[in-house]
CSV table of C-alpha atoms in Angstrom, one decimal:
chain,number,residue,atom,x,y,z
A,42,MET,CA,9.5,-34.9,-3.0
A,43,THR,CA,10.6,-32.5,-0.2
A,44,GLU,CA,8.4,-29.8,1.8
A,45,LEU,CA,10.5,-26.9,-0.4
A,46,ASP,CA,10.1,-28.9,-3.8
A,47,ALA,CA,6.4,-29.4,-3.2
A,48,HIS,CA,6.5,-25.6,-1.8
A,49,ARG,CA,8.3,-24.6,-5.4
A,50,ALA,CA,5.6,-26.8,-7.4
A,51,ALA,CA,3.0,-24.8,-5.7
A,52,ALA,CA,4.2,-21.6,-6.5
A,53,GLY,CA,5.2,-22.3,-10.1
A,54,THR,CA,8.4,-24.3,-12.1
A,55,GLY,CA,10.8,-21.1,-11.9
A,56,ASP,CA,12.1,-22.1,-15.5
A,57,ARG,CA,9.9,-19.4,-17.0
A,58,SER,CA,11.6,-16.8,-18.3
A,59,ARG,CA,11.4,-13.5,-16.4
A,60,PRO,CA,11.8,-9.9,-18.7
A,61,ARG,CA,14.4,-8.2,-17.7
A,62,ALA,CA,12.8,-4.6,-17.8
A,63,VAL,CA,9.9,-5.2,-15.6
A,64,LEU,CA,11.6,-5.1,-12.2
A,65,PRO,CA,13.1,-1.6,-12.9
A,66,ALA,CA,10.3,-0.2,-14.4
A,67,LEU,CA,7.9,-1.4,-11.8
A,68,CYS,CA,10.5,0.1,-8.9
A,69,ILE,CA,10.4,3.5,-11.0
A,70,THR,CA,6.6,3.6,-11.1
A,71,GLN,CA,5.5,2.6,-7.1
A,72,ILE,CA,7.9,5.3,-6.1
A,73,THR,CA,6.4,8.0,-8.7
A,74,SER,CA,2.8,6.9,-8.5
A,75,TRP,CA,2.5,6.1,-4.7
A,76,GLY,CA,4.8,9.8,-4.4
A,77,ILE,CA,2.7,11.6,-6.5
A,78,VAL,CA,-0.8,10.2,-6.3
A,79,TYR,CA,-1.0,9.5,-2.4
A,80,TYR,CA,1.7,11.1,-0.8
A,81,ALA,CA,1.8,14.2,-1.8
A,82,PHE,CA,-1.5,15.0,-0.3
A,83,PRO,CA,-1.7,14.9,3.5
A,84,VAL,CA,1.4,17.5,2.4
A,85,LEU,CA,-0.7,19.8,0.1
A,86,ASN,CA,-4.0,19.6,1.8
A,87,PRO,CA,-3.2,22.3,4.7
A,88,ALA,CA,-3.1,24.7,1.7
A,89,ILE,CA,-6.0,23.1,0.0
A,90,THR,CA,-8.0,23.9,2.7
A,91,THR,CA,-6.5,27.0,3.3
A,92,ASP,CA,-7.0,28.4,-0.1
A,93,THR,CA,-10.1,27.2,-1.3
A,94,GLY,CA,-12.5,27.4,2.2
A,95,TRP,CA,-13.3,24.1,1.5
A,96,PRO,CA,-13.6,22.0,5.1
A,97,THR,CA,-10.8,19.7,5.6
A,98,GLY,CA,-13.3,16.7,6.7
A,99,ALA,CA,-14.8,17.3,3.3
A,100,THR,CA,-11.3,17.4,1.2
A,101,THR,CA,-10.4,14.0,3.6
A,102,ALA,CA,-13.3,12.7,2.2
A,103,ALA,CA,-12.2,13.1,-1.4
A,104,PHE,CA,-9.0,11.5,-0.5
A,105,SER,CA,-11.1,8.4,1.1
A,106,ALA,CA,-13.3,8.3,-1.4
A,107,ALA,CA,-10.7,7.4,-4.1
A,108,LEU,CA,-9.0,4.8,-1.8
A,109,LEU,CA,-12.6,3.1,-1.2
A,110,ILE,CA,-12.9,3.2,-5.5
A,111,SER,CA,-9.9,1.6,-5.4
A,112,ALA,CA,-10.4,-1.1,-2.8
A,113,PHE,CA,-13.3,-2.3,-4.6
A,114,VAL,CA,-11.8,-2.7,-8.2
A,115,GLY,CA,-8.7,-3.7,-7.2
A,116,ILE,CA,-11.0,-6.9,-7.2
A,117,ARG,CA,-11.9,-7.0,-10.5
A,118,VAL,CA,-8.3,-5.7,-11.8
A,119,GLY,CA,-6.1,-8.8,-10.3
A,120,ARG,CA,-9.4,-10.8,-12.4
A,121,ILE,CA,-7.9,-9.5,-15.1
A,122,ILE,CA,-4.4,-9.5,-14.6
A,123,ASP,CA,-4.2,-13.3,-13.5
A,124,HIS,CA,-5.9,-14.2,-17.2
A,125,ARG,CA,-4.2,-11.5,-18.8
A,126,GLY,CA,-1.3,-9.6,-17.6
A,127,PRO,CA,-0.5,-6.2,-16.3
A,128,ARG,CA,0.3,-4.4,-19.5
A,129,THR,CA,-2.9,-2.8,-20.7
A,130,VAL,CA,-4.4,-2.4,-17.0
A,131,MET,CA,-1.4,-0.7,-15.4
A,132,THR,CA,-0.7,1.3,-18.6
A,133,THR,CA,-4.2,2.6,-18.2
A,134,GLY,CA,-4.2,3.1,-14.8
A,135,SER,CA,-1.0,5.8,-15.5
A,136,VAL,CA,-3.0,8.0,-17.9
A,137,LEU,CA,-6.2,8.1,-15.3
A,138,GLY,CA,-3.9,9.0,-13.0
A,139,VAL,CA,-2.2,11.9,-14.9
A,140,ALA,CA,-5.9,12.8,-15.8
A,141,SER,CA,-7.3,13.2,-12.3
A,142,LEU,CA,-4.2,14.8,-11.0
A,143,LEU,CA,-5.3,17.7,-13.5
A,144,ILE,CA,-8.7,17.8,-13.0
A,145,ILE,CA,-7.8,18.1,-9.0
A,146,ALA,CA,-5.4,20.8,-9.9
A,147,ALA,CA,-8.6,22.8,-12.1
A,148,ALA,CA,-11.4,22.0,-9.6
A,149,PRO,CA,-13.7,25.3,-8.8
A,150,ASN,CA,-15.7,23.7,-6.8
A,151,LEU,CA,-15.8,20.6,-4.0
A,152,PRO,CA,-17.6,18.3,-6.2
A,153,VAL,CA,-15.4,18.5,-9.4
A,154,PHE,CA,-12.8,17.9,-6.7
A,155,PHE,CA,-14.4,14.9,-5.7
A,156,ALA,CA,-14.9,14.1,-9.6
A,157,GLY,CA,-10.9,14.6,-9.7
A,158,TRP,CA,-10.2,12.0,-6.7
A,159,LEU,CA,-12.9,9.1,-7.8
A,160,LEU,CA,-11.0,8.9,-10.7
A,161,ALA,CA,-7.4,8.8,-9.2
A,162,GLY,CA,-9.6,5.7,-7.5
A,163,LEU,CA,-9.4,3.8,-10.3
A,164,ALA,CA,-5.8,4.6,-11.6
A,165,MET,CA,-4.7,3.3,-8.0
A,166,ALA,CA,-6.2,0.4,-8.3
A,167,ALA,CA,-4.4,-0.3,-11.9
A,168,THR,CA,-0.9,1.1,-10.7
A,169,PHE,CA,-0.1,0.4,-7.1
A,170,TYR,CA,1.0,-2.5,-5.2
A,171,GLN,CA,-1.5,-4.8,-5.6
A,172,PRO,CA,-1.2,-5.1,-9.5
A,173,ALA,CA,2.5,-5.0,-9.2
A,174,PHE,CA,2.9,-8.1,-6.7
A,175,ALA,CA,0.5,-10.1,-9.1
A,176,ALA,CA,2.8,-9.1,-12.1
A,177,LEU,CA,5.9,-10.2,-10.2
A,178,THR,CA,4.7,-13.0,-8.5
A,179,ARG,CA,3.8,-14.8,-11.6
A,180,TRP,CA,6.7,-13.6,-13.4
A,181,TRP,CA,9.2,-14.6,-10.7
A,182,ALA,CA,7.6,-18.0,-9.2
A,183,PRO,CA,9.3,-19.2,-6.9
A,184,ASP,CA,11.7,-16.4,-5.9
A,185,HIS,CA,8.9,-14.1,-5.9
A,186,VAL,CA,9.7,-13.0,-2.3
A,187,ARG,CA,13.1,-11.1,-3.3
A,188,ALA,CA,11.5,-9.4,-6.7
A,189,LEU,CA,8.6,-8.7,-4.3
A,190,THR,CA,10.9,-7.2,-1.7
A,191,ILE,CA,12.8,-5.2,-4.2
A,192,VAL,CA,10.2,-3.6,-5.8
A,193,THR,CA,8.6,-2.4,-2.3
A,194,LEU,CA,12.0,-1.2,-1.2
A,195,ALA,CA,12.0,1.3,-4.1
A,196,GLY,CA,8.5,1.7,-3.5
A,197,GLY,CA,9.2,2.8,0.4
A,198,LEU,CA,10.8,6.1,-1.2
A,199,ALA,CA,8.2,7.8,-2.4
A,200,SER,CA,7.0,9.7,0.4
A,201,THR,CA,10.9,10.1,0.9
A,202,VAL,CA,11.1,11.5,-2.7
A,203,PHE,CA,7.5,13.2,-2.9
A,204,ALA,CA,6.2,14.5,0.4
A,205,PRO,CA,9.9,17.0,0.5
A,206,LEU,CA,9.1,17.8,-3.1
A,207,ALA,CA,5.4,18.4,-2.7
A,208,ALA,CA,6.4,20.9,0.2
A,209,MET,CA,8.9,22.3,-1.6
A,210,LEU,CA,7.1,23.3,-4.5
A,211,ALA,CA,4.3,24.5,-2.6
A,212,ASP,CA,6.8,27.0,-0.9
A,213,HIS,CA,7.0,28.5,-4.3
A,214,LEU,CA,3.9,27.6,-6.2
A,215,THR,CA,-0.4,27.3,-5.4
A,216,TRP,CA,-1.6,24.0,-4.6
A,217,ARG,CA,-2.7,24.1,-8.3
A,218,ALA,CA,0.4,24.4,-10.2
A,219,THR,CA,1.6,21.9,-7.7
A,220,TYR,CA,-0.5,19.2,-8.6
A,221,THR,CA,0.2,20.4,-12.4
A,222,VAL,CA,3.9,19.8,-12.1
A,223,LEU,CA,3.3,16.5,-10.4
A,224,ALA,CA,1.1,15.4,-13.0
A,225,LEU,CA,3.0,16.3,-15.7
A,226,VAL,CA,6.3,13.8,-13.7
A,227,LEU,CA,3.8,11.2,-13.5
A,228,ALA,CA,2.7,11.1,-17.5
A,229,ALA,CA,6.5,11.3,-18.1
A,230,VAL,CA,7.6,8.5,-16.0
A,231,THR,CA,4.7,5.8,-15.5
A,232,VAL,CA,2.8,5.8,-19.0
A,233,PRO,CA,6.0,5.1,-21.1
A,234,ALA,CA,7.6,2.7,-18.3
A,235,HIS,CA,4.3,0.6,-18.4
A,236,ALA,CA,3.4,0.4,-21.7
A,237,LEU,CA,7.2,-0.5,-22.7
A,238,ALA,CA,8.5,-2.8,-20.0
A,239,LEU,CA,5.4,-5.2,-19.3
A,240,LYS,CA,5.0,-6.3,-23.2
A,241,ALA,CA,7.0,-9.5,-21.8
A,242,PRO,CA,4.6,-13.0,-22.5
A,243,TRP,CA,2.0,-13.8,-19.9
A,244,PRO,CA,3.0,-17.0,-18.0
A,245,THR,CA,0.7,-20.1,-17.7
A,246,ALA,CA,-0.8,-20.2,-14.1
A,247,PRO,CA,0.7,-23.1,-12.5
A,248,PRO,CA,-1.6,-25.2,-10.6
A,249,ALA,CA,-2.9,-25.1,-7.4
A,250,PRO,CA,-1.3,-26.9,-4.2
A,251,ALA,CA,-3.6,-29.9,-2.6
A,252,HIS,CA,-4.3,-28.0,0.6
A,253,ALA,CA,-5.8,-25.4,-1.1
A,254,GLY,CA,-9.0,-26.9,-1.8
A,255,ASP,CA,-10.7,-27.6,-5.3
A,256,SER,CA,-11.1,-23.5,-6.1
A,257,ALA,CA,-10.7,-19.6,-5.2
A,258,THR,CA,-14.0,-19.4,-3.9
A,259,THR,CA,-13.2,-22.7,-1.4
A,260,VAL,CA,-10.3,-20.7,-0.3
A,261,ALA,CA,-12.1,-17.2,0.2
A,262,ARG,CA,-14.9,-18.9,2.3
A,263,SER,CA,-12.6,-20.4,4.9
A,264,ARG,CA,-12.2,-19.7,7.9
A,265,PRO,CA,-8.4,-18.6,8.1
A,266,PHE,CA,-8.8,-16.3,5.4
A,267,TRP,CA,-11.3,-14.4,6.9
A,268,MET,CA,-9.3,-14.1,10.3
A,269,LEU,CA,-6.7,-13.1,8.1
A,270,ALA,CA,-8.5,-11.0,6.4
A,271,THR,CA,-10.1,-8.8,9.6
A,272,ALA,CA,-6.5,-9.0,11.4
A,273,LEU,CA,-4.9,-6.9,7.8
A,274,THR,CA,-7.9,-5.2,8.2
A,275,LEU,CA,-7.8,-3.7,11.4
A,276,SER,CA,-3.6,-3.4,11.0
A,277,ALA,CA,-4.4,-1.3,7.5
A,278,PHE,CA,-6.5,0.7,9.1
A,279,THR,CA,-4.1,1.7,12.2
A,280,VAL,CA,-1.4,2.3,9.8
A,281,TYR,CA,-2.9,4.8,6.8
A,282,ALA,CA,-4.4,6.9,9.8
A,283,VAL,CA,-1.2,7.1,11.3
A,284,VAL,CA,0.2,8.2,7.9
A,285,VAL,CA,-2.0,11.1,7.1
A,286,ALA,CA,-2.7,12.1,11.1
A,287,LEU,CA,1.5,12.2,11.3
A,288,VAL,CA,1.5,15.8,10.1
A,289,PRO,CA,-1.2,17.3,11.8
A,290,LEU,CA,0.0,15.6,14.8
A,291,LEU,CA,3.1,17.0,14.3
A,292,LEU,CA,1.6,20.7,13.6
A,293,GLU,CA,-0.5,20.3,16.6
A,294,HIS,CA,2.8,20.1,18.6
A,295,GLY,CA,4.0,23.2,16.9
A,296,TYR,CA,6.2,22.2,14.4
A,297,SER,CA,6.3,23.5,10.7
A,298,THR,CA,4.3,22.2,7.6
A,299,SER,CA,8.3,21.3,6.2
A,300,GLN,CA,9.9,20.0,9.3
A,301,ALA,CA,6.1,17.5,9.7
A,302,ALA,CA,6.8,16.7,5.5
A,303,TRP,CA,10.3,15.5,6.4
A,304,ALA,CA,9.3,13.6,9.4
A,305,LEU,CA,6.6,11.6,6.7
A,306,GLY,CA,9.5,11.6,4.7
A,307,LEU,CA,11.5,10.1,6.5
A,308,GLY,CA,9.3,7.6,7.3
A,309,GLY,CA,9.2,6.3,3.8
A,310,ALA,CA,13.0,5.7,3.9
A,311,GLY,CA,12.7,3.6,7.2
A,312,GLN,CA,10.1,1.3,5.1
A,313,THR,CA,12.9,1.0,2.8
A,314,LEU,CA,15.3,0.0,5.8
A,315,GLY,CA,12.4,-2.5,7.3
A,316,ARG,CA,11.8,-4.3,4.2
A,317,THR,CA,15.5,-5.1,3.7
A,318,LEU,CA,14.7,-7.4,6.8
A,319,TYR,CA,12.0,-9.3,5.6
A,320,ALA,CA,13.3,-12.0,3.8
A,321,THR,CA,15.8,-12.7,7.1
A,322,LEU,CA,12.5,-12.5,9.0
A,323,ALA,CA,10.7,-14.6,6.5
A,324,ARG,CA,13.2,-17.2,6.9
A,325,HIS,CA,13.4,-17.4,10.7
A,326,THR,CA,10.1,-17.2,11.4
A,327,GLY,CA,6.2,-19.1,11.3
A,328,VAL,CA,3.7,-17.0,9.1
A,329,ILE,CA,1.2,-16.9,12.1
A,330,ALA,CA,4.3,-15.5,14.3
A,331,ARG,CA,5.5,-13.5,11.9
A,332,THR,CA,2.5,-11.8,11.4
A,333,THR,CA,1.3,-11.4,14.8
A,334,THR,CA,4.4,-9.6,16.0
A,335,LEU,CA,4.3,-7.3,12.8
A,336,ILE,CA,0.8,-6.0,13.6
A,337,ALA,CA,1.5,-5.7,17.2
A,338,LEU,CA,4.9,-3.9,16.5
A,339,GLY,CA,2.5,-1.5,14.7
A,340,GLY,CA,0.6,-0.8,17.8
A,341,VAL,CA,4.0,-0.3,19.8
A,342,THR,CA,4.8,2.5,17.4
A,343,THR,CA,1.5,4.0,17.0
A,344,ALA,CA,1.3,4.4,21.0
A,345,THR,CA,4.6,5.8,21.2
A,346,LEU,CA,3.9,8.6,18.7
A,347,ALA,CA,1.1,9.1,20.5
A,348,PHE,CA,3.1,9.8,24.0
A,349,THR,CA,6.2,11.8,22.4
A,350,PRO,CA,5.5,15.4,21.9
A,351,GLY,CA,9.5,15.8,21.2
A,352,PRO,CA,12.2,17.0,20.7
A,353,TYR,CA,11.8,16.8,16.6
A,354,ALA,CA,14.7,14.2,16.3
A,355,LEU,CA,12.9,12.1,18.6
A,356,LEU,CA,9.8,12.4,16.9
A,357,VAL,CA,11.7,11.5,13.1
A,358,ALA,CA,13.2,8.7,14.5
A,359,LEU,CA,10.0,7.0,15.7
A,360,SER,CA,8.5,7.8,12.2
A,361,ALA,CA,11.2,5.9,10.5
A,362,ALA,CA,10.7,3.0,13.1
A,363,ALA,CA,6.8,3.2,12.4
A,364,GLY,CA,7.9,3.2,8.5
A,365,MET,CA,9.9,0.3,9.3
A,366,VAL,CA,7.0,-1.5,10.8
A,367,ARG,CA,4.9,-0.5,7.3
A,368,GLY,CA,7.5,-1.8,5.3
A,369,ASN,CA,7.2,-5.1,6.6
A,370,LEU,CA,3.5,-5.3,7.0
A,371,THR,CA,3.9,-4.3,3.1
A,372,LEU,CA,5.4,-7.5,1.9
A,373,LEU,CA,3.5,-9.6,5.1
A,374,GLN,CA,0.2,-8.7,3.2
A,375,ALA,CA,2.0,-9.4,-0.4
A,376,THR,CA,3.1,-12.6,0.7
A,377,ALA,CA,0.1,-13.8,2.6
A,378,ILE,CA,-1.7,-15.7,0.0
A,379,THR,CA,1.5,-17.7,-1.4
A,380,ASP,CA,2.8,-18.8,2.1
A,381,ARG,CA,-1.1,-20.4,2.5
A,382,TRP,CA,-2.2,-21.3,-0.2
A,383,GLY,CA,0.1,-21.1,-3.1
A,384,THR,CA,0.1,-18.1,-6.5
A,385,THR,CA,-2.3,-19.9,-9.0
A,386,HIS,CA,-4.8,-17.6,-8.0
A,387,TYR,CA,-2.8,-14.9,-6.4
A,388,GLY,CA,-4.6,-11.8,-8.4
A,389,ARG,CA,-7.8,-12.8,-7.3
A,390,LEU,CA,-7.1,-13.9,-4.0
A,391,SER,CA,-5.3,-10.8,-3.3
A,392,GLY,CA,-7.4,-8.6,-4.3
A,393,LEU,CA,-10.3,-10.0,-2.2
A,394,LEU,CA,-7.7,-10.0,0.9
A,395,ALA,CA,-6.5,-6.2,0.1
A,396,ALA,CA,-10.2,-5.1,-0.7
A,397,PRO,CA,-11.7,-4.7,3.2
A,398,ALA,CA,-8.4,-3.7,4.3
A,399,THR,CA,-8.3,-0.9,1.4
A,400,THR,CA,-11.4,0.0,2.4
A,401,THR,CA,-10.8,0.8,5.8
A,402,SER,CA,-7.4,2.4,4.9
A,403,ALA,CA,-9.8,4.6,2.7
A,404,LEU,CA,-11.7,5.5,5.4
A,405,ALA,CA,-9.0,6.0,8.0
A,406,PRO,CA,-7.9,9.9,6.9
A,407,PHE,CA,-11.6,10.8,7.2
A,408,VAL,CA,-12.6,8.9,10.3
A,409,GLY,CA,-9.4,10.0,11.6
A,410,ALA,CA,-9.9,13.3,10.8
A,411,ALA,CA,-13.5,13.5,12.3
A,412,LEU,CA,-12.7,11.7,15.5
A,413,ALA,CA,-9.9,13.7,16.5
A,414,SER,CA,-11.3,16.9,17.8
A,415,PRO,CA,-13.8,14.8,19.9
A,416,LEU,CA,-11.0,13.1,21.2
A,417,GLY,CA,-9.5,16.2,22.3
A,418,GLY,CA,-6.2,16.1,19.4
A,419,TYR,CA,-4.2,13.6,17.5
A,420,PRO,CA,-2.1,12.2,20.7
A,421,LEU,CA,-5.6,10.5,22.0
A,422,LEU,CA,-6.6,9.7,18.2
A,423,PHE,CA,-3.3,7.4,18.0
A,424,ALA,CA,-3.6,6.1,21.3
A,425,LEU,CA,-7.0,4.4,20.1
A,426,LEU,CA,-5.4,3.3,16.6
A,427,ALA,CA,-2.5,1.8,19.0
A,428,ALA,CA,-5.0,-0.2,20.9
A,429,LEU,CA,-7.2,-1.3,17.5
A,430,SER,CA,-3.4,-2.5,16.5
A,431,GLY,CA,-3.6,-5.0,19.4
A,432,LEU,CA,-6.8,-6.4,18.8
A,433,ALA,CA,-5.6,-7.0,15.5
A,434,ALA,CA,-2.6,-8.8,16.6
A,435,LEU,CA,-5.2,-10.8,18.6
A,436,ILE,CA,-6.8,-12.2,15.8
A,437,ALA,CA,-3.7,-12.8,13.7
A,438,LEU,CA,-3.5,-15.7,16.4
A,439,ASP,CA,-6.3,-17.8,14.4
A,440,THR,CA,-5.0,-17.5,10.9
A,441,ALA,CA,-3.6,-21.0,10.4
A,442,VAL,CA,-4.2,-23.3,7.3
A,443,LYS,CA,-4.4,-26.7,8.0
A,444,ALA,CA,-1.6,-28.8,6.1
A,445,SER,CA,0.4,-25.5,4.4
A,446,PRO,CA,4.0,-25.1,3.1
A,447,ALA,CA,4.1,-22.4,5.2
A,448,ARG,CA,2.2,-23.2,8.5
A,449,SER,CA,3.2,-21.4,11.9
């Protein structure tokens, strides 16, 4: 058996039926779910704090709490999808997402606002990339990289579409009315798409490759797994802190909310462009070199943003460049398990791998906002985040797996 045949055997036979509606449906729902539940918040948060008088740290903490909930719930979601498939999980998550946004929009005080975001965390765990990746990895193996690339290309447009849309709605409506409108859009798009498009039979899991050990527990306790989790966790912290802090960084430089929103949105376009390059990158680089390089490039783009006050066109270009790296990092994490340990326990292992990264990304907006003031502003915050990316790149050098088909 050749190395390619071994890799295909580890990933699956490739003969199983691929439901045609799944891929376009997940493309649409990832754009909508990420755009409304995630990317609308950094655009609307200034209006929320101005209207209510609630501290920015408090509203950002509510958003961070949602991401924290999604990290822990995501482990369980992965195990459920491994055994039962994604339809019930993702449809339920869409309904919860709609309910959470309506609660947020109507919140009369901070406790209710927090409750809405905690519910949103459950929705994130059930509808964002991790469950979509688990579905595509099982249905599309061994050609899952192509499917993952397509869905993340679409998902990269989430900020491009919804950050400017949220800003436009907020120019004419209150932030509460804006969230209500967005909740209705979420309901109209994602609930029927998940309920109707994910009905196909769920394939049986392929056998684990020999180098992966006897069980998911063996892999999860190994040094390469935890070094990889550490590197991706530090990287995720910097990436998500930059996403949420980009708007206040540009506001601090004297640009308008709309200009900041467009810069954030065009960073999403950069994500899409970057993801078109990932398959080529994967063919020409080993897994360790690819992991280290992409994490390091995240630090470079963050450092550049830290020390570039303008002009606006240059900042937009840098945001797009950071988005390109961010887009590749998403695919890097999506394929990290299959590159090293196959697809047998993908849902569970990807949930475990994503949990610490999602936890720190949950804390990133709050920690970033808390650190910006004592550091003397957002430029120095970005410099600190760049240094953390450099540390993550060094740790990524120690994530090799013995006898892995994808070993660098």
